[in-house]
Tab-separated table of C-alpha atoms in Angstrom:
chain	number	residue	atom	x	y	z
A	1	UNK	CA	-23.042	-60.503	-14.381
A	2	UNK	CA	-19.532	-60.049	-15.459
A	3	UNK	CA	-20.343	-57.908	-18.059
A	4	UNK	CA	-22.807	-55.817	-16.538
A	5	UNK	CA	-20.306	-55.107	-13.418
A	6	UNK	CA	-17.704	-53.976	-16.260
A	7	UNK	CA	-19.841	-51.783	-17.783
A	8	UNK	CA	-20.787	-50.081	-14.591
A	9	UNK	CA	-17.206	-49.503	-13.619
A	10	UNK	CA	-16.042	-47.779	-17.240
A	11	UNK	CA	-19.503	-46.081	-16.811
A	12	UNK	CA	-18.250	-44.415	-13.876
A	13	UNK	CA	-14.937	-44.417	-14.706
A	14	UNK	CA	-15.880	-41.959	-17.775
A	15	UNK	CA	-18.402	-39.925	-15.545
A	16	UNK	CA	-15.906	-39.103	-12.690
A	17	UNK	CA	-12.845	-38.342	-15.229
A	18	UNK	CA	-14.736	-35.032	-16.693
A	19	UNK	CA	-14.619	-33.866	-13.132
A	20	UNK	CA	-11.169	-31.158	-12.911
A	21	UNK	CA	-10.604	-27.770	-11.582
A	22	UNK	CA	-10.662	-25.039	-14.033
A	23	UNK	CA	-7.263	-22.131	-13.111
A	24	UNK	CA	-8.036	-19.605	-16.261
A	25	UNK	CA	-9.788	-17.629	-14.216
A	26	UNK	CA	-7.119	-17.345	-11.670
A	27	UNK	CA	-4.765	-16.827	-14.337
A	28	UNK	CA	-6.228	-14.068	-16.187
A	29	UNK	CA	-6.870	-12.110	-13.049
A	30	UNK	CA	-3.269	-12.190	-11.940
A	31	UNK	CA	-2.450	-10.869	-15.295
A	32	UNK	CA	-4.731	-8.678	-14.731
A	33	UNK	CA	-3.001	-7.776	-11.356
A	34	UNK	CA	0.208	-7.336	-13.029
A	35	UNK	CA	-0.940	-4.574	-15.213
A	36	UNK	CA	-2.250	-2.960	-12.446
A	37	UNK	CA	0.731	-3.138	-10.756
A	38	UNK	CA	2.550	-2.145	-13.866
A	39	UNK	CA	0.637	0.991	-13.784
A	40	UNK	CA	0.909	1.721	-10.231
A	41	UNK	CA	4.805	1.641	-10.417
A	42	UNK	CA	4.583	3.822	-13.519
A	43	UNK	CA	2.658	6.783	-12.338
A	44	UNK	CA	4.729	6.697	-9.365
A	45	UNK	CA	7.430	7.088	-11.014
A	46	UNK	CA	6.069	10.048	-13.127
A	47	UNK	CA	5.026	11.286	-9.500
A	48	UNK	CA	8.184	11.204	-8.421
A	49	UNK	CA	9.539	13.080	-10.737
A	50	UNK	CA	6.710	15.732	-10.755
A	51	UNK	CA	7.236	16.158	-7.355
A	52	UNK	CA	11.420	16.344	-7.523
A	53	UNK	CA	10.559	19.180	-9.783
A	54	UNK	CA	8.017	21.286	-7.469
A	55	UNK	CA	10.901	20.547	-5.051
A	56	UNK	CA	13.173	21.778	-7.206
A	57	UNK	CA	11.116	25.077	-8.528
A	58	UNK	CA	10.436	25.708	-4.527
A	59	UNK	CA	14.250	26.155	-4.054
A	60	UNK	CA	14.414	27.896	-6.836
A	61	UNK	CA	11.187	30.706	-5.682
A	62	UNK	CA	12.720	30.518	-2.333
A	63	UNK	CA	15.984	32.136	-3.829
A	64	UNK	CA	13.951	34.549	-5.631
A	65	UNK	CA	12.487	35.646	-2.836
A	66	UNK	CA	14.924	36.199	-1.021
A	67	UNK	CA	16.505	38.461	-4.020
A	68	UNK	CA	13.377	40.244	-4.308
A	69	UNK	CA	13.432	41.386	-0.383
A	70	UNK	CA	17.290	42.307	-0.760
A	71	UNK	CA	15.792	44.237	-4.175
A	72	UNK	CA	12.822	45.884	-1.899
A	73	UNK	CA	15.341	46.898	0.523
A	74	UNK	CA	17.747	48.409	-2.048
A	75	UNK	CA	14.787	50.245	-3.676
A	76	UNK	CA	14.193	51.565	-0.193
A	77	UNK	CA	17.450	52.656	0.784
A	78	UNK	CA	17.616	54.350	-2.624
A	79	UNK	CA	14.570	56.221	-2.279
A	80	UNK	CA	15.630	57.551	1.387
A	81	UNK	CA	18.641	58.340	-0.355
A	82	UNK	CA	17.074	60.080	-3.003
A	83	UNK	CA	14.766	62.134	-0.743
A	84	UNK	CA	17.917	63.108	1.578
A	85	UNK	CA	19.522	64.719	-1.690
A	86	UNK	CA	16.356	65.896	-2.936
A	87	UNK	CA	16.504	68.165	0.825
A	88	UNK	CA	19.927	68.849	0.498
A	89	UNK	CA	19.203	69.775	-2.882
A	90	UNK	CA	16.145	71.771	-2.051
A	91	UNK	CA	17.831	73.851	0.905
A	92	UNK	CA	21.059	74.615	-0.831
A	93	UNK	CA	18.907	76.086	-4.079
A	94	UNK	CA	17.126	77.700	-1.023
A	95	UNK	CA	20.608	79.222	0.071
A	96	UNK	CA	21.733	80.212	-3.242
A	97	UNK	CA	18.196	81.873	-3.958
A	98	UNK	CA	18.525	83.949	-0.428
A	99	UNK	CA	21.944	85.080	-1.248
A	100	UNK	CA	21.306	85.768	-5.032
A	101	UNK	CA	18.174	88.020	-3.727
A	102	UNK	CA	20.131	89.670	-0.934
A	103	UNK	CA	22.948	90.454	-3.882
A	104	UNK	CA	19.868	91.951	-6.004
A	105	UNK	CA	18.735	93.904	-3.839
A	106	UNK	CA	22.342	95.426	-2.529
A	107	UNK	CA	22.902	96.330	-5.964
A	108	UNK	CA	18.803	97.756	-6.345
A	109	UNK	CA	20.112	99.525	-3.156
A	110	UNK	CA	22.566	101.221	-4.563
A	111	UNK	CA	21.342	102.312	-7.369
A	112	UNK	CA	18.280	104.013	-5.669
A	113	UNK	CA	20.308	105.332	-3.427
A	114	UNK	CA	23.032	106.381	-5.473
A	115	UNK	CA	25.440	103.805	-3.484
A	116	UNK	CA	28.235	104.729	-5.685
A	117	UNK	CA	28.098	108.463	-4.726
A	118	UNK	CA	27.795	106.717	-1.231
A	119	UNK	CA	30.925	104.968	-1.463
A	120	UNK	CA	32.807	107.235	-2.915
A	121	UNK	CA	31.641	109.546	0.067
A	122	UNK	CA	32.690	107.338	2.114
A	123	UNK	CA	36.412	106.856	1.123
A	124	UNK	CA	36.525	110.836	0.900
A	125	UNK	CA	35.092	111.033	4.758
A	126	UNK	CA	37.875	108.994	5.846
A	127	UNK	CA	39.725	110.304	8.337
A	128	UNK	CA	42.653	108.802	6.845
A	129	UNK	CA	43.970	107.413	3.712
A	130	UNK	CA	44.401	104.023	6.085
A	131	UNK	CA	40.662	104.194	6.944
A	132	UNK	CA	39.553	105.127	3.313
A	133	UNK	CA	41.979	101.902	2.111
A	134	UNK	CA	40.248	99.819	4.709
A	135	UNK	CA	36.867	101.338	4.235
A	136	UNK	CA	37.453	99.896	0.094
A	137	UNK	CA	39.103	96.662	1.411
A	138	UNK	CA	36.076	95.942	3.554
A	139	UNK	CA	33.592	97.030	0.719
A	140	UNK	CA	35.113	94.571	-1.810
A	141	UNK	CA	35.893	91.773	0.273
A	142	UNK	CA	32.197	91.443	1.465
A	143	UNK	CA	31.017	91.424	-2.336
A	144	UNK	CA	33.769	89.492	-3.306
A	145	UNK	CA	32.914	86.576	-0.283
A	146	UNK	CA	28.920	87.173	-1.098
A	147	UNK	CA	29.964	86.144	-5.453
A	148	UNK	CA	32.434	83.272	-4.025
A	149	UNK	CA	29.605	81.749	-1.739
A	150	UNK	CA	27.204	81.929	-4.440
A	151	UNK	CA	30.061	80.283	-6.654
A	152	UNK	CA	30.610	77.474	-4.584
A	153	UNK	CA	27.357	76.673	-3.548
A	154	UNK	CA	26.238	76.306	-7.640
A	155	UNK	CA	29.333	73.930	-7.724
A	156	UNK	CA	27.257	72.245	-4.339
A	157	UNK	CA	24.162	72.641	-6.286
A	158	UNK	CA	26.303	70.734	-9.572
A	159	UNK	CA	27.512	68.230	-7.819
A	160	UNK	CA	24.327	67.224	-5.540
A	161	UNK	CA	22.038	66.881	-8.963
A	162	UNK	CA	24.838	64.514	-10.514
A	163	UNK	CA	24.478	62.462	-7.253
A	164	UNK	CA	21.124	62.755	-7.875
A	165	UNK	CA	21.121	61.405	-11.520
A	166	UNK	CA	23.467	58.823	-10.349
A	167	UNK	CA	20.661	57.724	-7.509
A	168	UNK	CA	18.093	57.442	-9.985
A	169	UNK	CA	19.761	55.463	-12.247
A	170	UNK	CA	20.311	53.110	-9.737
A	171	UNK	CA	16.251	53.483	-8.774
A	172	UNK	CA	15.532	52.836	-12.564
A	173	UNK	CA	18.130	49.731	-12.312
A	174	UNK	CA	16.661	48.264	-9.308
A	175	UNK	CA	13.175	48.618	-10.242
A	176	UNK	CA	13.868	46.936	-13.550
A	177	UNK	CA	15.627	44.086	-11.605
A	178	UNK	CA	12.400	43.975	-9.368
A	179	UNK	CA	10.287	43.477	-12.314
A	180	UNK	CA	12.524	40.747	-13.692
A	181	UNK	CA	12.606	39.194	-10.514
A	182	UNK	CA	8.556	39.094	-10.565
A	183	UNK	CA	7.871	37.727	-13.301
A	184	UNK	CA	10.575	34.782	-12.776
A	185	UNK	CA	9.207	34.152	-9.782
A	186	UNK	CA	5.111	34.435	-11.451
A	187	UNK	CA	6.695	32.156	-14.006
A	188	UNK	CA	7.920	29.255	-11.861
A	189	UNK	CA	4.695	29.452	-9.909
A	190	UNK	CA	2.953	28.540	-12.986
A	191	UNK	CA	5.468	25.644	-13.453
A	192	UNK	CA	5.139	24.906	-10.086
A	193	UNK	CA	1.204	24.538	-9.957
A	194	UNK	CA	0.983	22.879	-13.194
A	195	UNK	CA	3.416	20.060	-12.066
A	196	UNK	CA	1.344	20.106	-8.930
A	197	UNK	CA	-1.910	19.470	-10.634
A	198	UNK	CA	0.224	16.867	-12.912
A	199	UNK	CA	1.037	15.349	-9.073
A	200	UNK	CA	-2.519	15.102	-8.120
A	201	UNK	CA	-3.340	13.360	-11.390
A	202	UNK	CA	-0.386	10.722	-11.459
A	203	UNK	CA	-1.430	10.167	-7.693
A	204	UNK	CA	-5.676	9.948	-9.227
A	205	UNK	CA	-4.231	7.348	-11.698
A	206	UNK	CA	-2.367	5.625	-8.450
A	207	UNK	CA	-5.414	5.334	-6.266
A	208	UNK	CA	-7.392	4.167	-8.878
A	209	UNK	CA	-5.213	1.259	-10.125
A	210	UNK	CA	-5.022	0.428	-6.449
A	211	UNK	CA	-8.574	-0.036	-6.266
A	212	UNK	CA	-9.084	-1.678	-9.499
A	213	UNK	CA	-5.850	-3.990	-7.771
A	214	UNK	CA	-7.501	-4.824	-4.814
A	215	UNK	CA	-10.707	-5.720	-6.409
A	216	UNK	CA	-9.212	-8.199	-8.647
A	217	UNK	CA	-7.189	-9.578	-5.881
A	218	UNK	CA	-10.667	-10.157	-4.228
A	219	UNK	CA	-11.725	-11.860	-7.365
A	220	UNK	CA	-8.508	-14.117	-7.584
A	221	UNK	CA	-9.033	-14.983	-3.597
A	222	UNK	CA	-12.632	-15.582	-4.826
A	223	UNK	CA	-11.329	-17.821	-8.055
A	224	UNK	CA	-8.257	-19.829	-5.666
A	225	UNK	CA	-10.727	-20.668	-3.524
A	226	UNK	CA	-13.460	-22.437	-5.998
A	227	UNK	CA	-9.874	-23.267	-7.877
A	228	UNK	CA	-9.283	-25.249	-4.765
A	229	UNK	CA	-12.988	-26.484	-3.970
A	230	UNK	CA	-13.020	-28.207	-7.838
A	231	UNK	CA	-9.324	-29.812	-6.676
A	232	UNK	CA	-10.850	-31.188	-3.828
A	233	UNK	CA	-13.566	-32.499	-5.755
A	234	UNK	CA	-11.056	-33.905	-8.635
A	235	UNK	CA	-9.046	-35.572	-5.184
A	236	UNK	CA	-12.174	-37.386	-4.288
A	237	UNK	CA	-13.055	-38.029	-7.468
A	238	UNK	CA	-10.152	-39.743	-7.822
A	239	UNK	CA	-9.858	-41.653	-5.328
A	240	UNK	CA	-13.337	-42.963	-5.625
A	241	UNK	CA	-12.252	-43.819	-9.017
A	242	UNK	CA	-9.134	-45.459	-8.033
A	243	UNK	CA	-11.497	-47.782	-5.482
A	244	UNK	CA	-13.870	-48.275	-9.035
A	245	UNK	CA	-10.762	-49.377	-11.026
A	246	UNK	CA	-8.686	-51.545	-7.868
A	247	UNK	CA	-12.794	-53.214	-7.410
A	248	UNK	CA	-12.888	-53.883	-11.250
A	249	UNK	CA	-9.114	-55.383	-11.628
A	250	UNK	CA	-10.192	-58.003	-8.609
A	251	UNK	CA	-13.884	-58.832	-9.694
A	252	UNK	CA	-11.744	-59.451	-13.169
A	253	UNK	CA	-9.130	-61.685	-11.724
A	254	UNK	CA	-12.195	-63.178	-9.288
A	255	UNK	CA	-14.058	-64.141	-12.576
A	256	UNK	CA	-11.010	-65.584	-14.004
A	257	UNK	CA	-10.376	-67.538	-11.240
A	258	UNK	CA	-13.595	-69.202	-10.955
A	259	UNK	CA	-13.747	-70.088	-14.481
A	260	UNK	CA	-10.526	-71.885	-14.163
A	261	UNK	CA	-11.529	-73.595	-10.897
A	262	UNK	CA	-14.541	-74.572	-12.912
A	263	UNK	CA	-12.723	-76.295	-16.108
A	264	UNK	CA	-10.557	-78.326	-13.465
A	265	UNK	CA	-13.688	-79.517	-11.942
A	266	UNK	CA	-15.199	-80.764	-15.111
A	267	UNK	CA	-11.382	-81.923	-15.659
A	268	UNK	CA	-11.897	-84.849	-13.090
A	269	UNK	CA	-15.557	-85.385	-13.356
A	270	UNK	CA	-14.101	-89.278	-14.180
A	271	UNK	CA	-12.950	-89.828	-10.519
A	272	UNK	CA	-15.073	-91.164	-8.264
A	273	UNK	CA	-17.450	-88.906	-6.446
A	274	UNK	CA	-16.352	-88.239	-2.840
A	275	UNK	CA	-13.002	-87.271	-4.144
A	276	UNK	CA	-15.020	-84.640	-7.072
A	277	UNK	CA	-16.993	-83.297	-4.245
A	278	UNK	CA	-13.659	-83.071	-2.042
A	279	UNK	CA	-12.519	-81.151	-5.175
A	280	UNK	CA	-15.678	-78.919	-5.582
A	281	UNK	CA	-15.357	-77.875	-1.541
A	282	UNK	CA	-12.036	-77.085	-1.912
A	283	UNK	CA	-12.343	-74.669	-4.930
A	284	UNK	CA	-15.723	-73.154	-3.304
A	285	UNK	CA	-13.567	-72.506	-0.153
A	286	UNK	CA	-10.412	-71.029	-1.651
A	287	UNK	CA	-12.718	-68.831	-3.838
A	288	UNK	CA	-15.076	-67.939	-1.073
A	289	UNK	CA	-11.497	-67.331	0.400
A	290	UNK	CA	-10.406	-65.169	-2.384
A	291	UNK	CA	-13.412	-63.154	-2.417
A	292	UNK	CA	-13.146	-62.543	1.411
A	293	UNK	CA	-9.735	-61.225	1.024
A	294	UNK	CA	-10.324	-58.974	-2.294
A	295	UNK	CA	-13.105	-57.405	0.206
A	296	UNK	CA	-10.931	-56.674	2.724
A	297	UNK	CA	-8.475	-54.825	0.547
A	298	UNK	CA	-10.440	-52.424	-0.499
A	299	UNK	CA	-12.624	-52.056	2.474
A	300	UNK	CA	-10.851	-49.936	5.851
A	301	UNK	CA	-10.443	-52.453	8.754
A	302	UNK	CA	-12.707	-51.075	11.411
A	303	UNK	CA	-9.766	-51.349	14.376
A	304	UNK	CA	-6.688	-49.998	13.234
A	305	UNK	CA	-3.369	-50.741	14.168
A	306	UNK	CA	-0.878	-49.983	17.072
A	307	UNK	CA	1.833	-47.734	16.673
A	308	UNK	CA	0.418	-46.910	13.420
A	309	UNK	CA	-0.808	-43.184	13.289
A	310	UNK	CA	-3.097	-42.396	9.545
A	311	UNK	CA	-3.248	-38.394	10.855
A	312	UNK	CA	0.266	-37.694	12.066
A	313	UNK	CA	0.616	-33.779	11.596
A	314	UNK	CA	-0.137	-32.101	15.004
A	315	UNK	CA	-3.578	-31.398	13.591
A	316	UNK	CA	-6.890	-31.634	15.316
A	317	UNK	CA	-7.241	-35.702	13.702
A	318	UNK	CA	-3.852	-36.598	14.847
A	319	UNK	CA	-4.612	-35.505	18.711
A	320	UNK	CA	-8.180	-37.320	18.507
A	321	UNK	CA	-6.209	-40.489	17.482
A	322	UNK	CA	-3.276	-40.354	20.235
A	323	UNK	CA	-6.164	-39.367	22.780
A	324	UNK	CA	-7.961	-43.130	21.975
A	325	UNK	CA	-4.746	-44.778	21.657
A	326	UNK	CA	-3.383	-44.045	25.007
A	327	UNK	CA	-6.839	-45.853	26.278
A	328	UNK	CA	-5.895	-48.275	23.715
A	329	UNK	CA	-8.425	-47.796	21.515
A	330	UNK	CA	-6.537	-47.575	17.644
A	331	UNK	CA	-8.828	-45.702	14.999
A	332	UNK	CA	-8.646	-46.955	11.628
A	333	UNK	CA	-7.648	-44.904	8.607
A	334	UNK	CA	-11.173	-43.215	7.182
A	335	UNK	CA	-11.308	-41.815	3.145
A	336	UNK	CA	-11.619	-39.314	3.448
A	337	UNK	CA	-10.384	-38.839	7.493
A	338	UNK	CA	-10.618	-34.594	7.562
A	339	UNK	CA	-11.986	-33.926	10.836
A	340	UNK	CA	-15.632	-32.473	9.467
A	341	UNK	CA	-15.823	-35.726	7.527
A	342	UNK	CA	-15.504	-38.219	10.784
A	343	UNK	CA	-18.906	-37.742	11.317
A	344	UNK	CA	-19.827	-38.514	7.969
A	345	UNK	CA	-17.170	-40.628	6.129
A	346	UNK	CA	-16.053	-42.696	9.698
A	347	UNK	CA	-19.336	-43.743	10.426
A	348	UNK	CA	-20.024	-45.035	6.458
A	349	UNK	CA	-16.787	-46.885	6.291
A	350	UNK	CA	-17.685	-48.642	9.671
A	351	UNK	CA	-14.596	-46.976	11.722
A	352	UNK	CA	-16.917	-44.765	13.794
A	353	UNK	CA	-20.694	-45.343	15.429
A	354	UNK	CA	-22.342	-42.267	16.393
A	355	UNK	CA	-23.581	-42.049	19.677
A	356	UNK	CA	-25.346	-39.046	22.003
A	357	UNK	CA	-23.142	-36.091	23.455
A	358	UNK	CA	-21.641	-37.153	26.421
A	359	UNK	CA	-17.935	-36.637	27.810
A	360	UNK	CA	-15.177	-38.650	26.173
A	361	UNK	CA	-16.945	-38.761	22.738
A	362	UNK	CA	-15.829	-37.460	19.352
A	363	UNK	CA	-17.328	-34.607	18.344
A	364	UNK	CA	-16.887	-33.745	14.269
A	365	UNK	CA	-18.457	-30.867	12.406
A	366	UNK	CA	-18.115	-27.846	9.673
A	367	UNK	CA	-20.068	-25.032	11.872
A	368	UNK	CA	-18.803	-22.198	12.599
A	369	UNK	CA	-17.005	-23.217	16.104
A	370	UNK	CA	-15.596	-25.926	14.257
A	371	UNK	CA	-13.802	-23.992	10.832
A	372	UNK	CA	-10.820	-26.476	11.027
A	373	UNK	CA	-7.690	-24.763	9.310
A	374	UNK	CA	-10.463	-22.325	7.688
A	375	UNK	CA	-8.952	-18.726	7.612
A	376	UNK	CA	-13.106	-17.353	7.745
A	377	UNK	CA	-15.472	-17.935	10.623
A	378	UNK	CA	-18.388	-18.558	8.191
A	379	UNK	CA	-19.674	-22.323	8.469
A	380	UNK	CA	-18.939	-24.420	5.837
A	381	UNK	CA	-16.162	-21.958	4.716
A	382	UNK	CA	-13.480	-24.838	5.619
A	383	UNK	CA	-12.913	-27.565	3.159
A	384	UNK	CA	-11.535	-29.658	6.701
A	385	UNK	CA	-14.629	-28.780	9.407
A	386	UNK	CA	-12.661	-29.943	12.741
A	387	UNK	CA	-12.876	-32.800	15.190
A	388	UNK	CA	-12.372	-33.016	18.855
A	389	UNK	CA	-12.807	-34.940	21.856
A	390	UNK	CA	-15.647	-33.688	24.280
A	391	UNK	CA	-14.474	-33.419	28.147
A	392	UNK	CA	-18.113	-31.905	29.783
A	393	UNK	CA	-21.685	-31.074	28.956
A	394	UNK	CA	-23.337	-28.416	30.541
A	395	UNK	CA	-26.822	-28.061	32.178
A	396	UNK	CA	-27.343	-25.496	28.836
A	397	UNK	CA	-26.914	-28.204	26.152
A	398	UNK	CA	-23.422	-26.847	25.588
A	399	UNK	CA	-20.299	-28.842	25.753
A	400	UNK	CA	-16.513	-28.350	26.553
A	401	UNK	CA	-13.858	-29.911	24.181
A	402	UNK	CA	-10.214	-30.657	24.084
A	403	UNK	CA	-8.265	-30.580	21.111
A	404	UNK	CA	-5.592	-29.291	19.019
A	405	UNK	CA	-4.795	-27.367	15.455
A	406	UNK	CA	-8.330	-25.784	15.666
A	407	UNK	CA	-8.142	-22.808	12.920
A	408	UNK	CA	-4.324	-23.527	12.750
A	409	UNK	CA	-3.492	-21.585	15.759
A	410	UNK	CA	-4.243	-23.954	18.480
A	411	UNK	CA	-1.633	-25.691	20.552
A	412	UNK	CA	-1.737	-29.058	21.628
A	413	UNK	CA	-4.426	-29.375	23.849
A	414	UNK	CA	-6.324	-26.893	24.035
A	415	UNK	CA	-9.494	-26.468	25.775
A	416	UNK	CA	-12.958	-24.445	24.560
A	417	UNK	CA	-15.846	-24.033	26.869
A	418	UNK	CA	-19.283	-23.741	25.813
A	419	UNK	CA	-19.600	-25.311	22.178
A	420	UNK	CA	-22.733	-25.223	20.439
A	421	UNK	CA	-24.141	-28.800	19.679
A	422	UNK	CA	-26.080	-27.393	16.559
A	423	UNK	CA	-24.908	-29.456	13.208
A	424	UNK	CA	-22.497	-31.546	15.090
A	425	UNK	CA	-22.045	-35.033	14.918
A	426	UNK	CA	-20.852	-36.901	18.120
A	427	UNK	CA	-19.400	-40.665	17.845
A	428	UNK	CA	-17.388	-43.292	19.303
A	429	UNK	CA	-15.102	-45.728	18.049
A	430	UNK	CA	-16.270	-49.337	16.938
């Protein structure tokens, strides 16, 4: 018997030890995050920059633009120039041409009509020598003011066509500095769109590390939670195994005890018989006695203690417990005591007794109303389910509870209306 409850226990022992949670995944994902994020900061960077530089090339077209107006305008202002000088120009050759032909055609004049005879005639018609003086005077001075107008308005003519060569100069100069200014400004355009399209890339490479980022974070959620399903399962594990190995050391010290009890029997098998079966009693008791006790210490009492609290912690266990023990009623530590398992785990361990739904029974689940410090509304999703204490049933089947810590938002107290009764396990203390 001995050996056969030995080799069960190392049996188990060895089958529950293989159990543990397995992190690589979770591991190599966040690695896998960090490059992402690596990447991200990268071509943000380059972004950055890409963009400082369009910023910078904008100023920079801005200016030219503004250069290239002030050029348009100049250009403008020289062409009205030019055209103004290109009248005056026009009207004083105009001038000079009039007077020039009027000239011609004095002197024609006085040839056909032998105007030197005529002028000669006319300084020996004179009254007077005075008149014939004046009569010469006059005749020179008008041919001598028609040669000096004609004189100075060549010089006119000079000077306006030397403005004129200075104006288009200036047109030529302009219009040269125009054309500069055009392609600088065609130039940093280019610049400007290919750093923009170099933008819209770094920003492509951005968005698509993000999403490659948020789907591995999905994954590692995904991972940290089965991460933390196989930890729960290595907890239990181990704390069924710790019950297999504290059962084992006290059926081994049991054993040991009884075979000693038994030599000192056969010890004093010379005395006389009342005092051997006095002896035998006495051993059966204290070992019946022993065994009683090694029972008890690994088996929950079903009353616990007052003024001793297993589920201190404000959550939804903790309020169930200080609700019984203000009616006196002390609820015994249960293995585990999460509120989903107090249907399951209390009842096993003899702490709990269920019982029908009715008002000022436990009520202890995993469905969806009861998620426990779950972060999802999905049932089962909760590795706690939830626990609470019913206060009314309704005509619909549906009850009202009060509790406390429900989805780790809800204060002491707290009342629901209207629970569904589906998958949840109602009890009462023992």
């Amino acid at each position: 018997m001995k050996k056969k409850l030995i080799s069960s226990l190392v049996i188990s022992t060895i089958i529950l030890s293989v159990v543990s949670p397995n992190y690589e995944g979770v591991a190599d994902t966040s690695a896998d995050i960090a490059n992402q994020e690596v990447t991200i900061a990268n071509a943000q960077s380059e972004k950055d920059k890409a963009q400082s530089q369009v910023d910078s090339i904008q100023i920079k077209i801005d200016n030219l633009i503004k250069q290239q107006k002030n050029t348009k305008k100049k250009i403008e202002d020289i062409k009205n120039e030019a055209r103004a000088l290109n009248q005056q120009i026009e009207n004083l050759s105009q001038s000079i041409a009039d007077r020039t032909n009027s000239l011609e055609a004095q002197a024609r004049s006085a040839q056909v009509n032998n105007s030197s005879n005529s002028s000669f005639d006319t300084v020996i018609n004179s009254k007077s020598l005075t008149e014939a003086i004046q009569r010469i005077t006059a005749i020179a001075t008008v041919s001598s003011a028609n040669k000096q107008m004609i004189d100075e308005q060549i010089k006119e003519q000079k000077a306006l066509n030397k403005t004129s060569d200075t104006v288009k100069q200036n047109y030529n100069q302009y219009e040269n500095l125009k054309k500069n200014l055009d392609a600088q400004a065609n130039d940093l355009s280019t610049q400007q769109a290919n750093l923009r399209v170099a933008t819209l890339n770094y920003q492509a490479t951005i968005e698509a590390a993000q999403d490659k980022k948020a789907k591995l974070i999905k994954q590692r959620i995904a991972a940290e939670e089965i991460a933390k399903k196989e930890a729960e399962k290595a907890r239990k594990v181990a704390e069924v195994q710790a019950v297999a190995e504290e059962t084992y050391k006290q059926q081994t010290r049991f054993v040991k005890e009884n075979v000693s009890s038994t030599k000192n029997i056969s010890s004093t098998s010379s005395f006389n018989d009342s005092t051997s079966t006095g002896s035998k009693e006495s051993s059966s008791t204290s070992t019946d006695s022993k065994e009683s006790s090694d029972n008890n210490s690994i088996i929950p009492p079903k009353t616990g203690t007052p003024g001793y609290n297993p589920y201190a912690g404000g959550g939804c266990t903790d309020y169930v417990w200080q609700f019984f023990a203000a009616k006196g009623i002390y609820i015994a530590n249960i293995v585990n005591g999460n509120g989903g398992f107090w249907g399951t785990n209390g009842v096993t361990q003899g702490v709990l007794r269920r019982t029908a739904l009715a008002p000022g029974v436990i009520a202890s689940g995993f469905t969806d109303q009861f998620t426990g410090y779950g972060t999802s509304t999905t049932s089962g999703s909760s590795p706690y389910g939830h626990v609470a204490v019913v206060t009314a049933v309704h005509p619909d089947g549906t009850f009202d509870v009060q509790e406390a810590g429900y989805g780790g938002a809800f204060p002491w107290g707290n009342v629901r209306k209207n629970l569904s009764p589906q998958n949840v396990i109602f009890t009462l203390p023992n």
